Amino acid sequence: MRVAMIGAGYVGLVSGACFADFGHEVCCVDKEPAKIEALNRGAIPIFEPGLDDLVAKNVREDRLTFTTDLAQAVKSAQAVFIAVGTPSRRGDGHADLSYVYQAARDIAAAMDGYTVVVTKSTVPVGTGDEVERIIRETRPEAEFAVVSNPEFLREGAAIADFKRPDRIVVGTEDERAKDVMTELYRPLYLNQSPLLSMSRRTAELTKYAANAFLATKITFINEIADLCEQVGANVQDVARGIGLDNRIGAKFLHAGPGYGGSCFPKDTLALIKTAQDHEAPMRIVETVAAVNSQRKRAMGRKVIAACGGSVRGKTVAVLGLTFKPNTDDMRDAPSIDVITALQDAGARVKAYDPEGMEAARSVLTDVAYARDAYDCARGADALVLVTEWDTFRALDLSRLKATLAAPVVVDLRNVYRPEEMRRHGFTYVSIGQPLPH
Ligand code: NAD
């Protein structure tokens, strides 16, 4: 099947490469010429494990191409995916749909013959209706259907998630479009990934409900962690103790600095706004968003407390900047709030991240970037572990202690064992674990 993928970002590029790998003929379109130039040169503009090989293979085998020419890609496509960004709208927190609507107008002008327009971007309930209206207005005679097919992949594990999804959600009542979607995803269907068919509005809402639920789970365990610290309990044991209950499940029960990234913060906010507009307020999600946004800066205060109450004139080393490991994505990363809180309190910040430093340079100011974890720790008065990259999981503790000016470690991901850290002579602070007697 011929597919056009509009938007070659984290979702569009991964989805496009995976569809090509299934055997479809995919053309990825992006309006950023630099991105397309890079892709046509064989360079991958984002860091996602395995993506370079997957793209190279499918380009080599002539199933995957890249262009800035949307009209050309859309003209010959039977399915056109919209995978553009839907960030928070500046000022009010609603999803900014301007990129989606622009894509819809451009697609409408270019499509030729029956076309299934599939919204993969995360969009508020009712957006499909508007996309349909825009296309109908631009091309009253066109034969088309607008389908919602939200994406659930996680950055850092995106290819595996796309190829082995827990489920595929397809929102349409158009039988012809349903057949096209089934054909597109047939390789997964054969692997027994359930394809859930539902109405378009239901599919749109399903994506927000999933993200809001996951954000709630994280925030819940974070608050349990705070209580653990006050009462001398251990959040990791609590998480295991509840997570083995199948009704709860063990995933997303890792206490930490608060959720960040390109999805949860903006999607919870957009859901809250949609719910308020429809007079069905989502009080739980409202609270989750408020608790989480306060938490990230509170992590800065935690570091300051570990440093004896002040960081003025001190140097703090930060390990891990991206919102999670195995990505270079800095969007809404907790590190941003932690670092600015430390800088506001007078600290100098050094940082190291295996993949995120280039993106970090455009969002953080006055940070000194290091070559590796030990270079980052050199001469610092405290070390903060913010993102749990594998390379930070087995640091040489004796070397680390000798490298730091003061042996203070704040581990916001509970990577290390408190007893071991104390045995090595560190002042060690983690999340939701009993403080030393
Ligand atoms: P992104 O910012 O990485 O990529 C979006 C791309 O679309 C950019 O390269 C941009 O240049 C391009 N673009 C915008 N308007 C365009 C147009 N009119 N024509 C051609 N290209 C255009 O965003 P992303 O992280 O890939 O997210 C895309 C959507 O998928 C969002 O709605 C997001 O919420 C959703 N989503 C993201 C993830 C994730 O992990 N990143 C997971 C699931 C769903």
Tab-separated table of C-alpha atoms and ligand atoms in Angstrom:
chain	number	residue	atom	x	y	z
A	1	MET	CA	0.000	0.000	0.000
A	2	ARG	CA	1.227	3.558	-0.678
A	3	VAL	CA	1.467	5.677	2.426
A	4	ALA	CA	2.294	9.346	2.989
A	5	MET	CA	3.438	10.275	6.499
A	6	ILE	CA	3.107	13.990	7.205
A	7	GLY	CA	5.601	14.993	9.912
A	8	ALA	CA	8.902	13.139	10.230
A	9	GLY	CA	9.453	13.592	13.974
A	10	TYR	CA	9.644	10.966	16.724
A	11	VAL	CA	6.285	9.444	15.783
A	12	GLY	CA	6.201	10.049	12.031
A	13	LEU	CA	9.695	8.798	11.307
A	14	VAL	CA	9.356	5.679	13.445
A	15	SER	CA	5.858	4.874	12.114
A	16	GLY	CA	6.947	5.540	8.545
A	17	ALA	CA	10.028	3.325	8.842
A	18	CYS	CA	8.022	0.535	10.491
A	19	PHE	CA	5.233	0.632	7.886
A	20	ALA	CA	7.930	0.455	5.197
A	21	ASP	CA	9.450	-2.496	7.014
A	22	PHE	CA	6.045	-4.225	6.857
A	23	GLY	CA	6.323	-3.938	3.070
A	24	HIS	CA	4.349	-0.762	2.359
A	25	GLU	CA	5.701	2.022	0.193
A	26	VAL	CA	6.114	5.036	2.465
A	27	CYS	CA	6.975	8.646	1.727
A	28	CYS	CA	7.746	10.760	4.807
A	29	VAL	CA	7.087	14.475	4.447
A	30	ASP	CA	8.403	17.235	6.655
A	31	LYS	CA	8.238	20.971	6.237
A	32	GLU	CA	11.716	21.402	7.719
A	33	PRO	CA	14.114	21.183	4.757
A	34	ALA	CA	17.097	20.499	7.060
A	35	LYS	CA	15.397	17.372	8.421
A	36	ILE	CA	14.631	16.024	4.960
A	37	GLU	CA	18.106	16.878	3.664
A	38	ALA	CA	19.617	14.990	6.599
A	39	LEU	CA	17.377	11.974	6.009
A	40	ASN	CA	18.205	11.941	2.292
A	41	ARG	CA	21.895	11.983	3.257
A	42	GLY	CA	21.341	8.967	5.489
A	43	ALA	CA	21.520	10.923	8.770
A	44	ILE	CA	18.803	10.476	11.409
A	45	PRO	CA	17.783	13.799	12.961
A	46	ILE	CA	16.721	12.233	16.300
A	47	PHE	CA	18.204	9.623	18.599
A	48	GLU	CA	16.052	6.516	18.792
A	49	PRO	CA	17.689	3.112	19.280
A	50	GLY	CA	17.659	0.981	16.117
A	51	LEU	CA	16.099	3.673	13.927
A	52	ASP	CA	19.217	4.324	11.847
A	53	ASP	CA	19.450	0.683	10.737
A	54	LEU	CA	15.714	0.380	10.095
A	55	VAL	CA	15.650	3.547	7.988
A	56	ALA	CA	18.792	2.592	6.069
A	57	LYS	CA	17.439	-0.884	5.274
A	58	ASN	CA	14.099	0.378	3.973
A	59	VAL	CA	15.665	3.201	1.963
A	60	ARG	CA	18.048	0.675	0.416
A	61	GLU	CA	15.131	-1.572	-0.480
A	62	ASP	CA	13.245	1.362	-2.074
A	63	ARG	CA	10.271	1.348	0.267
A	64	LEU	CA	11.065	4.534	2.184
A	65	THR	CA	11.599	8.024	0.775
A	66	PHE	CA	11.700	11.557	2.179
A	67	THR	CA	10.520	14.826	0.736
A	68	THR	CA	9.384	18.343	1.584
A	69	ASP	CA	6.894	18.130	-1.291
A	70	LEU	CA	3.654	17.193	0.474
A	71	ALA	CA	1.521	17.382	-2.674
A	72	GLN	CA	3.658	14.893	-4.539
A	73	ALA	CA	3.634	12.398	-1.646
A	74	VAL	CA	-0.103	12.719	-1.036
A	75	LYS	CA	-1.188	12.479	-4.661
A	76	SER	CA	-0.291	8.832	-5.044
A	77	ALA	CA	-1.061	7.702	-1.474
A	78	GLN	CA	-4.029	5.571	-0.424
A	79	ALA	CA	-3.427	6.403	3.246
A	80	VAL	CA	-2.114	9.747	4.472
A	81	PHE	CA	-1.051	9.944	8.118
A	82	ILE	CA	-0.948	13.216	10.013
A	83	ALA	CA	1.890	12.895	12.560
A	84	VAL	CA	2.673	16.548	13.211
A	85	GLY	CA	3.166	18.108	16.643
A	86	THR	CA	0.263	19.118	18.888
A	87	PRO	CA	2.042	21.123	21.603
A	88	SER	CA	0.303	23.085	24.354
A	89	ARG	CA	-1.094	26.322	23.025
A	90	ARG	CA	0.799	29.204	24.555
A	91	GLY	CA	-1.234	30.819	27.281
A	92	ASP	CA	-4.150	28.448	27.859
A	93	GLY	CA	-2.959	24.835	27.725
A	94	HIS	CA	-5.350	23.685	24.991
A	95	ALA	CA	-3.697	21.556	22.313
A	96	ASP	CA	-2.370	23.746	19.509
A	97	LEU	CA	-3.996	22.244	16.427
A	98	SER	CA	-2.630	24.704	13.893
A	99	TYR	CA	-0.133	22.167	12.460
A	100	VAL	CA	-2.845	19.517	12.139
A	101	TYR	CA	-5.233	21.883	10.387
A	102	GLN	CA	-2.515	23.180	8.066
A	103	ALA	CA	-1.654	19.597	7.157
A	104	ALA	CA	-5.363	18.888	6.530
A	105	ARG	CA	-5.628	21.850	4.145
A	106	ASP	CA	-2.468	20.807	2.289
A	107	ILE	CA	-3.623	17.196	2.051
A	108	ALA	CA	-7.048	18.229	0.793
A	109	ALA	CA	-5.540	20.269	-1.990
A	110	ALA	CA	-3.319	17.398	-3.141
A	111	MET	CA	-5.242	14.156	-2.730
A	112	ASP	CA	-6.313	12.201	-5.744
A	113	GLY	CA	-8.839	9.340	-5.643
A	114	TYR	CA	-10.260	7.719	-2.499
A	115	THR	CA	-7.889	8.637	0.341
A	116	VAL	CA	-7.899	7.629	3.978
A	117	VAL	CA	-6.616	10.516	6.090
A	118	VAL	CA	-5.403	9.138	9.410
A	119	THR	CA	-4.732	11.301	12.434
A	120	LYS	CA	-1.855	9.775	14.365
A	121	SER	CA	-1.071	12.950	16.275
A	122	THR	CA	-2.633	13.120	19.725
A	123	VAL	CA	-5.638	15.390	19.203
A	124	PRO	CA	-8.588	16.417	21.368
A	125	VAL	CA	-11.899	14.702	20.882
A	126	GLY	CA	-13.730	16.222	17.932
A	127	THR	CA	-10.592	17.144	15.969
A	128	GLY	CA	-11.358	14.467	13.362
A	129	ASP	CA	-14.701	16.184	12.711
A	130	GLU	CA	-12.899	19.453	12.070
A	131	VAL	CA	-10.274	17.812	9.837
A	132	GLU	CA	-13.133	16.287	7.846
A	133	ARG	CA	-14.857	19.660	7.603
A	134	ILE	CA	-11.665	21.368	6.397
A	135	ILE	CA	-11.079	18.766	3.708
A	136	ARG	CA	-14.715	18.814	2.589
A	137	GLU	CA	-14.643	22.625	2.394
A	138	THR	CA	-11.439	22.621	0.333
A	139	ARG	CA	-12.462	19.727	-1.930
A	140	PRO	CA	-16.236	19.241	-1.863
A	141	GLU	CA	-16.053	16.519	-4.527
A	142	ALA	CA	-13.257	14.433	-2.979
A	143	GLU	CA	-13.736	10.853	-1.857
A	144	PHE	CA	-12.106	10.362	1.513
A	145	ALA	CA	-12.483	9.238	5.112
A	146	VAL	CA	-10.879	10.676	8.245
A	147	VAL	CA	-9.738	8.078	10.763
A	148	SER	CA	-8.295	8.410	14.266
A	149	ASN	CA	-5.378	6.057	14.918
A	150	PRO	CA	-3.604	7.331	18.041
A	151	GLU	CA	-0.043	6.228	18.641
A	152	PHE	CA	1.060	4.642	21.913
A	153	LEU	CA	4.784	4.121	21.268
A	154	ARG	CA	7.313	5.235	23.859
A	155	GLU	CA	10.446	7.098	22.878
A	156	GLY	CA	13.499	4.977	23.617
A	157	ALA	CA	11.622	1.769	22.772
A	158	ALA	CA	9.650	3.133	19.839
A	159	ILE	CA	10.369	0.502	17.213
A	160	ALA	CA	9.560	-2.446	19.473
A	161	ASP	CA	6.424	-0.639	20.662
A	162	PHE	CA	5.281	0.031	17.109
A	163	LYS	CA	5.976	-3.500	15.934
A	164	ARG	CA	4.565	-5.247	18.999
A	165	PRO	CA	1.865	-2.951	20.328
A	166	ASP	CA	-0.402	-3.970	23.192
A	167	ARG	CA	-3.249	-2.833	20.922
A	168	ILE	CA	-3.988	-0.806	17.818
A	169	VAL	CA	-6.839	1.671	18.144
A	170	VAL	CA	-8.738	2.526	14.973
A	171	GLY	CA	-11.521	5.080	15.162
A	172	THR	CA	-13.802	5.176	12.144
A	173	GLU	CA	-17.255	4.108	11.110
A	174	ASP	CA	-16.360	4.057	7.416
A	175	GLU	CA	-16.145	0.401	6.312
A	176	ARG	CA	-13.851	1.117	3.373
A	177	ALA	CA	-11.445	3.004	5.646
A	178	LYS	CA	-11.556	0.166	8.175
A	179	ASP	CA	-10.430	-2.243	5.440
A	180	VAL	CA	-7.537	0.048	4.516
A	181	MET	CA	-6.451	0.283	8.167
A	182	THR	CA	-6.694	-3.484	8.626
A	183	GLU	CA	-4.561	-3.991	5.528
A	184	LEU	CA	-1.965	-1.488	6.753
A	185	TYR	CA	-1.634	-3.182	10.120
A	186	ARG	CA	-2.093	-6.737	8.842
A	187	PRO	CA	1.419	-7.901	9.814
A	188	LEU	CA	0.685	-6.950	13.423
A	189	TYR	CA	-2.759	-8.407	13.374
A	190	LEU	CA	-1.216	-11.733	12.373
A	191	ASN	CA	1.048	-11.409	15.438
A	192	GLN	CA	-2.178	-11.162	17.444
A	193	SER	CA	-1.921	-7.516	18.435
A	194	PRO	CA	-5.600	-6.688	18.929
A	195	LEU	CA	-6.995	-4.095	16.563
A	196	LEU	CA	-9.738	-2.264	18.423
A	197	SER	CA	-12.363	-0.739	16.232
A	198	MET	CA	-14.379	2.138	17.691
A	199	SER	CA	-15.869	5.495	16.836
A	200	ARG	CA	-13.500	8.305	15.897
A	201	ARG	CA	-14.317	10.393	18.958
A	202	THR	CA	-13.853	7.382	21.220
A	203	ALA	CA	-10.429	6.672	19.709
A	204	GLU	CA	-9.353	10.273	20.204
A	205	LEU	CA	-10.386	10.193	23.838
A	206	THR	CA	-8.809	6.774	24.433
A	207	LYS	CA	-5.341	8.211	23.840
A	208	TYR	CA	-5.842	10.996	26.397
A	209	ALA	CA	-7.389	8.610	28.898
A	210	ALA	CA	-4.348	6.321	28.594
A	211	ASN	CA	-1.833	9.105	29.133
A	212	ALA	CA	-3.812	10.675	31.971
A	213	PHE	CA	-4.101	7.315	33.709
A	214	LEU	CA	-0.359	6.659	33.418
A	215	ALA	CA	0.435	10.160	34.682
A	216	THR	CA	-1.893	9.506	37.616
A	217	LYS	CA	-0.147	6.241	38.441
A	218	ILE	CA	3.269	7.942	38.493
A	219	THR	CA	2.000	10.821	40.592
A	220	PHE	CA	0.310	8.459	43.009
A	221	ILE	CA	3.517	6.554	43.735
A	222	ASN	CA	5.439	9.830	43.992
A	223	GLU	CA	3.127	10.988	46.758
A	224	ILE	CA	3.426	7.608	48.474
A	225	ALA	CA	7.213	8.139	48.273
A	226	ASP	CA	6.924	11.482	50.049
A	227	LEU	CA	4.935	9.824	52.823
A	228	CYS	CA	7.500	6.993	53.010
A	229	GLU	CA	10.225	9.545	53.678
A	230	GLN	CA	8.225	11.007	56.551
A	231	VAL	CA	7.336	7.717	58.215
A	232	GLY	CA	10.469	5.648	57.575
A	233	ALA	CA	8.966	3.315	54.973
A	234	ASN	CA	10.429	2.220	51.639
A	235	VAL	CA	8.561	3.135	48.453
A	236	GLN	CA	10.253	0.457	46.364
A	237	ASP	CA	8.895	-2.210	48.687
A	238	VAL	CA	5.467	-0.574	48.657
A	239	ALA	CA	5.543	-0.472	44.841
A	240	ARG	CA	6.410	-4.148	44.675
A	241	GLY	CA	3.861	-4.941	47.329
A	242	ILE	CA	1.056	-3.335	45.361
A	243	GLY	CA	2.385	-3.937	41.836
A	244	LEU	CA	2.240	-7.711	42.091
A	245	ASP	CA	-1.503	-7.359	42.468
A	246	ASN	CA	-2.688	-7.941	38.894
A	247	ARG	CA	-5.411	-5.359	39.277
A	248	ILE	CA	-2.709	-2.734	39.843
A	249	GLY	CA	0.269	-3.951	37.784
A	250	ALA	CA	3.943	-3.270	38.449
A	251	LYS	CA	4.632	-0.815	35.631
A	252	PHE	CA	4.700	2.950	36.115
A	253	LEU	CA	5.228	2.566	39.851
A	254	HIS	CA	8.768	3.965	39.968
A	255	ALA	CA	8.931	6.989	42.223
A	256	GLY	CA	11.039	9.796	40.797
A	257	PRO	CA	11.314	13.508	40.105
A	258	GLY	CA	7.901	13.765	38.413
A	259	TYR	CA	6.876	12.976	34.866
A	260	GLY	CA	8.055	15.106	31.951
A	261	GLY	CA	8.523	14.619	28.243
A	262	SER	CA	6.700	15.626	25.129
A	263	CYS	CA	3.403	13.892	25.960
A	264	PHE	CA	2.207	13.564	29.567
A	265	PRO	CA	2.453	17.240	30.596
A	266	LYS	CA	0.762	18.603	27.486
A	267	ASP	CA	-1.772	15.790	27.143
A	268	THR	CA	-2.977	15.967	30.764
A	269	LEU	CA	-3.373	19.714	30.345
A	270	ALA	CA	-5.277	19.371	27.067
A	271	LEU	CA	-7.593	16.756	28.581
A	272	ILE	CA	-8.291	19.032	31.535
A	273	LYS	CA	-9.188	21.850	29.133
A	274	THR	CA	-11.441	19.661	26.982
A	275	ALA	CA	-13.196	18.339	30.089
A	276	GLN	CA	-13.754	21.861	31.427
A	277	ASP	CA	-15.152	22.998	28.077
A	278	HIS	CA	-17.656	20.145	28.212
A	279	GLU	CA	-18.549	20.781	31.845
A	280	ALA	CA	-17.282	17.372	32.884
A	281	PRO	CA	-14.205	18.471	34.850
A	282	MET	CA	-11.527	15.886	35.509
A	283	ARG	CA	-10.606	16.771	39.072
A	284	ILE	CA	-8.233	13.843	39.521
A	285	VAL	CA	-6.220	14.780	36.445
A	286	GLU	CA	-6.266	18.457	37.461
A	287	THR	CA	-4.704	17.477	40.773
A	288	VAL	CA	-2.182	15.164	39.122
A	289	ALA	CA	-0.980	17.959	36.839
A	290	ALA	CA	-0.708	20.440	39.718
A	291	VAL	CA	1.091	17.982	42.032
A	292	ASN	CA	3.516	16.983	39.290
A	293	SER	CA	4.438	20.487	38.248
A	294	GLN	CA	5.221	21.442	41.865
A	295	ARG	CA	7.237	18.293	42.355
A	296	LYS	CA	9.860	18.975	39.721
A	297	ARG	CA	11.030	22.196	41.345
A	298	ALA	CA	10.717	20.604	44.778
A	299	MET	CA	13.453	18.218	43.626
A	300	GLY	CA	15.750	21.238	43.430
A	301	ARG	CA	14.943	21.984	47.090
A	302	LYS	CA	15.708	18.373	47.941
A	303	VAL	CA	19.195	18.821	46.497
A	304	ILE	CA	19.661	22.082	48.382
A	305	ALA	CA	18.663	20.365	51.643
A	306	ALA	CA	21.151	17.536	50.948
A	307	CYS	CA	23.845	20.194	50.548
A	308	GLY	CA	23.159	21.461	54.059
A	309	GLY	CA	20.555	24.093	53.209
A	310	SER	CA	22.433	26.234	50.691
A	311	VAL	CA	24.033	25.791	47.284
A	312	ARG	CA	25.122	29.408	46.873
A	313	GLY	CA	28.575	29.402	45.293
A	314	LYS	CA	28.596	25.607	45.165
A	315	THR	CA	28.921	23.425	42.090
A	316	VAL	CA	26.279	20.789	41.461
A	317	ALA	CA	26.883	18.000	38.934
A	318	VAL	CA	23.778	16.755	37.126
A	319	LEU	CA	23.781	13.352	35.448
A	320	GLY	CA	21.059	12.854	32.846
A	321	LEU	CA	19.145	15.675	31.173
A	322	THR	CA	16.645	14.044	28.816
A	323	PHE	CA	13.185	13.289	30.179
A	324	LYS	CA	14.019	9.598	30.149
A	325	PRO	CA	16.900	7.379	28.999
A	326	ASN	CA	17.508	6.324	25.379
A	327	THR	CA	16.208	9.485	23.793
A	328	ASP	CA	17.607	12.918	23.005
A	329	ASP	CA	14.230	14.528	23.740
A	330	MET	CA	14.447	17.437	26.195
A	331	ARG	CA	10.818	18.559	25.938
A	332	ASP	CA	9.512	19.293	29.452
A	333	ALA	CA	12.326	17.255	31.023
A	334	PRO	CA	12.354	17.370	34.859
A	335	SER	CA	16.077	18.265	34.638
A	336	ILE	CA	15.082	21.720	33.393
A	337	ASP	CA	13.137	22.531	36.575
A	338	VAL	CA	15.748	20.946	38.840
A	339	ILE	CA	18.603	22.870	37.212
A	340	THR	CA	16.819	26.220	37.149
A	341	ALA	CA	15.828	25.800	40.823
A	342	LEU	CA	19.501	25.168	41.676
A	343	GLN	CA	20.682	28.111	39.582
A	344	ASP	CA	18.058	30.360	41.173
A	345	ALA	CA	19.522	29.371	44.560
A	346	GLY	CA	23.001	30.416	43.444
A	347	ALA	CA	24.534	27.113	42.323
A	348	ARG	CA	26.846	26.566	39.376
A	349	VAL	CA	25.631	23.582	37.367
A	350	LYS	CA	27.713	21.093	35.409
A	351	ALA	CA	25.871	18.443	33.431
A	352	TYR	CA	26.387	15.346	31.364
A	353	ASP	CA	23.946	13.386	29.212
A	354	PRO	CA	24.857	10.703	26.648
A	355	GLU	CA	22.514	12.018	23.937
A	356	GLY	CA	20.681	15.102	25.178
A	357	MET	CA	23.328	17.809	25.468
A	358	GLU	CA	22.806	19.269	22.013
A	359	ALA	CA	19.072	19.716	22.614
A	360	ALA	CA	19.757	20.895	26.187
A	361	ARG	CA	21.904	23.796	24.972
A	362	SER	CA	18.855	25.479	23.480
A	363	VAL	CA	16.720	25.201	26.647
A	364	LEU	CA	19.226	25.639	29.481
A	365	THR	CA	21.536	28.575	30.066
A	366	ASP	CA	24.800	28.840	32.019
A	367	VAL	CA	25.355	25.103	32.242
A	368	ALA	CA	28.859	23.679	31.798
A	369	TYR	CA	28.720	20.449	29.806
A	370	ALA	CA	31.016	17.569	30.674
A	371	ARG	CA	32.549	14.726	28.647
A	372	ASP	CA	31.347	11.902	30.872
A	373	ALA	CA	30.003	11.203	34.348
A	374	TYR	CA	33.367	11.505	36.116
A	375	ASP	CA	34.301	14.677	34.263
A	376	CYS	CA	30.932	16.035	35.387
A	377	ALA	CA	31.539	15.049	39.021
A	378	ARG	CA	35.049	16.524	39.156
A	379	GLY	CA	35.253	19.109	41.925
A	380	ALA	CA	31.481	19.243	42.455
A	381	ASP	CA	29.933	19.729	45.889
A	382	ALA	CA	27.065	17.365	45.092
A	383	LEU	CA	25.984	15.022	42.337
A	384	VAL	CA	22.353	14.630	41.252
A	385	LEU	CA	21.199	11.691	39.174
A	386	VAL	CA	18.160	12.905	37.227
A	387	THR	CA	17.842	10.456	34.300
A	388	GLU	CA	18.666	6.783	34.731
A	389	TRP	CA	20.749	6.084	31.619
A	390	ASP	CA	22.355	2.621	31.818
A	391	THR	CA	25.794	4.197	31.827
A	392	PHE	CA	24.986	5.794	35.215
A	393	ARG	CA	23.856	2.531	36.815
A	394	ALA	CA	27.257	1.061	37.578
A	395	LEU	CA	29.533	4.001	38.332
A	396	ASP	CA	32.812	3.202	40.091
A	397	LEU	CA	31.821	4.473	43.530
A	398	SER	CA	35.357	4.821	44.891
A	399	ARG	CA	36.417	6.800	41.841
A	400	LEU	CA	33.270	8.915	42.052
A	401	LYS	CA	33.906	9.722	45.700
A	402	ALA	CA	37.525	10.665	44.997
A	403	THR	CA	36.384	12.869	42.103
A	404	LEU	CA	33.735	14.863	43.960
A	405	ALA	CA	34.739	17.741	46.256
A	406	ALA	CA	32.066	16.594	48.722
A	407	PRO	CA	30.575	13.085	48.718
A	408	VAL	CA	26.931	14.100	48.390
A	409	VAL	CA	24.743	12.120	45.973
A	410	VAL	CA	21.060	12.810	45.356
A	411	ASP	CA	19.595	9.926	43.382
A	412	LEU	CA	16.215	10.979	41.980
A	413	ARG	CA	15.735	7.551	40.313
A	414	ASN	CA	16.650	5.195	43.158
A	415	VAL	CA	19.334	3.563	41.028
A	416	TYR	CA	21.735	2.858	43.902
A	417	ARG	CA	21.321	0.963	47.149
A	418	PRO	CA	21.374	3.249	50.181
A	419	GLU	CA	23.473	0.841	52.327
A	420	GLU	CA	26.117	0.507	49.631
A	421	MET	CA	26.345	4.241	49.107
A	422	ARG	CA	26.708	4.868	52.816
A	423	ARG	CA	29.312	2.122	53.081
A	424	HIS	CA	31.313	4.035	50.470
A	425	GLY	CA	31.049	7.125	52.623
A	426	PHE	CA	28.493	9.080	50.631
A	427	THR	CA	25.789	11.283	52.028
A	428	TYR	CA	23.104	9.631	49.942
A	429	VAL	CA	19.583	10.917	49.439
A	430	SER	CA	17.058	9.052	47.309
A	431	ILE	CA	13.299	9.028	46.773
A	432	GLY	CA	10.944	7.486	49.310
A	433	GLN	CA	13.537	5.511	51.211
A	434	PRO	CA	14.194	5.686	54.943
A	435	LEU	CA	16.777	8.278	55.938
A	436	PRO	CA	19.841	7.016	57.840
A	437	HIS	CA	19.486	6.867	61.625
B	1	NAD	P1	7.822	16.116	16.591
B	1	NAD	O1	7.819	17.546	16.951
B	1	NAD	O2	9.030	15.279	16.872
B	1	NAD	O3	7.520	15.946	15.029
B	1	NAD	C1	6.555	16.667	14.337
B	1	NAD	C2	7.105	16.968	12.930
B	1	NAD	O4	6.055	17.454	12.113
B	1	NAD	C3	8.193	18.019	12.914
B	1	NAD	O5	9.350	17.485	12.292
B	1	NAD	C4	7.590	19.163	12.064
B	1	NAD	O6	8.552	19.846	11.300
B	1	NAD	C5	6.596	18.413	11.222
B	1	NAD	N1	5.486	19.213	10.692
B	1	NAD	C6	4.675	20.069	11.339
B	1	NAD	N2	3.752	20.568	10.496
B	1	NAD	C7	3.967	20.000	9.294
B	1	NAD	C8	3.342	20.105	8.015
B	1	NAD	N3	2.275	20.886	7.828
B	1	NAD	N4	3.837	19.386	7.001
B	1	NAD	C9	4.904	18.590	7.187
B	1	NAD	N5	5.536	18.442	8.374
B	1	NAD	C10	5.079	19.141	9.405
B	1	NAD	O7	6.545	15.493	17.298
B	1	NAD	P2	6.325	13.975	17.794
B	1	NAD	O8	6.968	13.764	19.111
B	1	NAD	O9	6.644	13.060	16.671
B	1	NAD	O10	4.752	13.989	18.047
B	1	NAD	C11	3.824	14.016	16.988
B	1	NAD	C12	2.444	13.726	17.527
B	1	NAD	O11	2.399	12.387	18.048
B	1	NAD	C13	2.012	14.622	18.685
B	1	NAD	O12	0.631	14.850	18.599
B	1	NAD	C14	2.315	13.788	19.914
B	1	NAD	O13	1.493	14.123	21.009
B	1	NAD	C15	1.995	12.400	19.418
B	1	NAD	N6	2.705	11.323	20.112
B	1	NAD	C16	4.022	11.460	20.436
B	1	NAD	C17	4.704	10.424	21.069
B	1	NAD	C18	6.161	10.562	21.442
B	1	NAD	O14	6.647	9.720	22.199
B	1	NAD	N7	6.873	11.558	20.949
B	1	NAD	C19	4.019	9.227	21.363
B	1	NAD	C20	2.687	9.105	21.001
B	1	NAD	C21	2.039	10.158	20.373
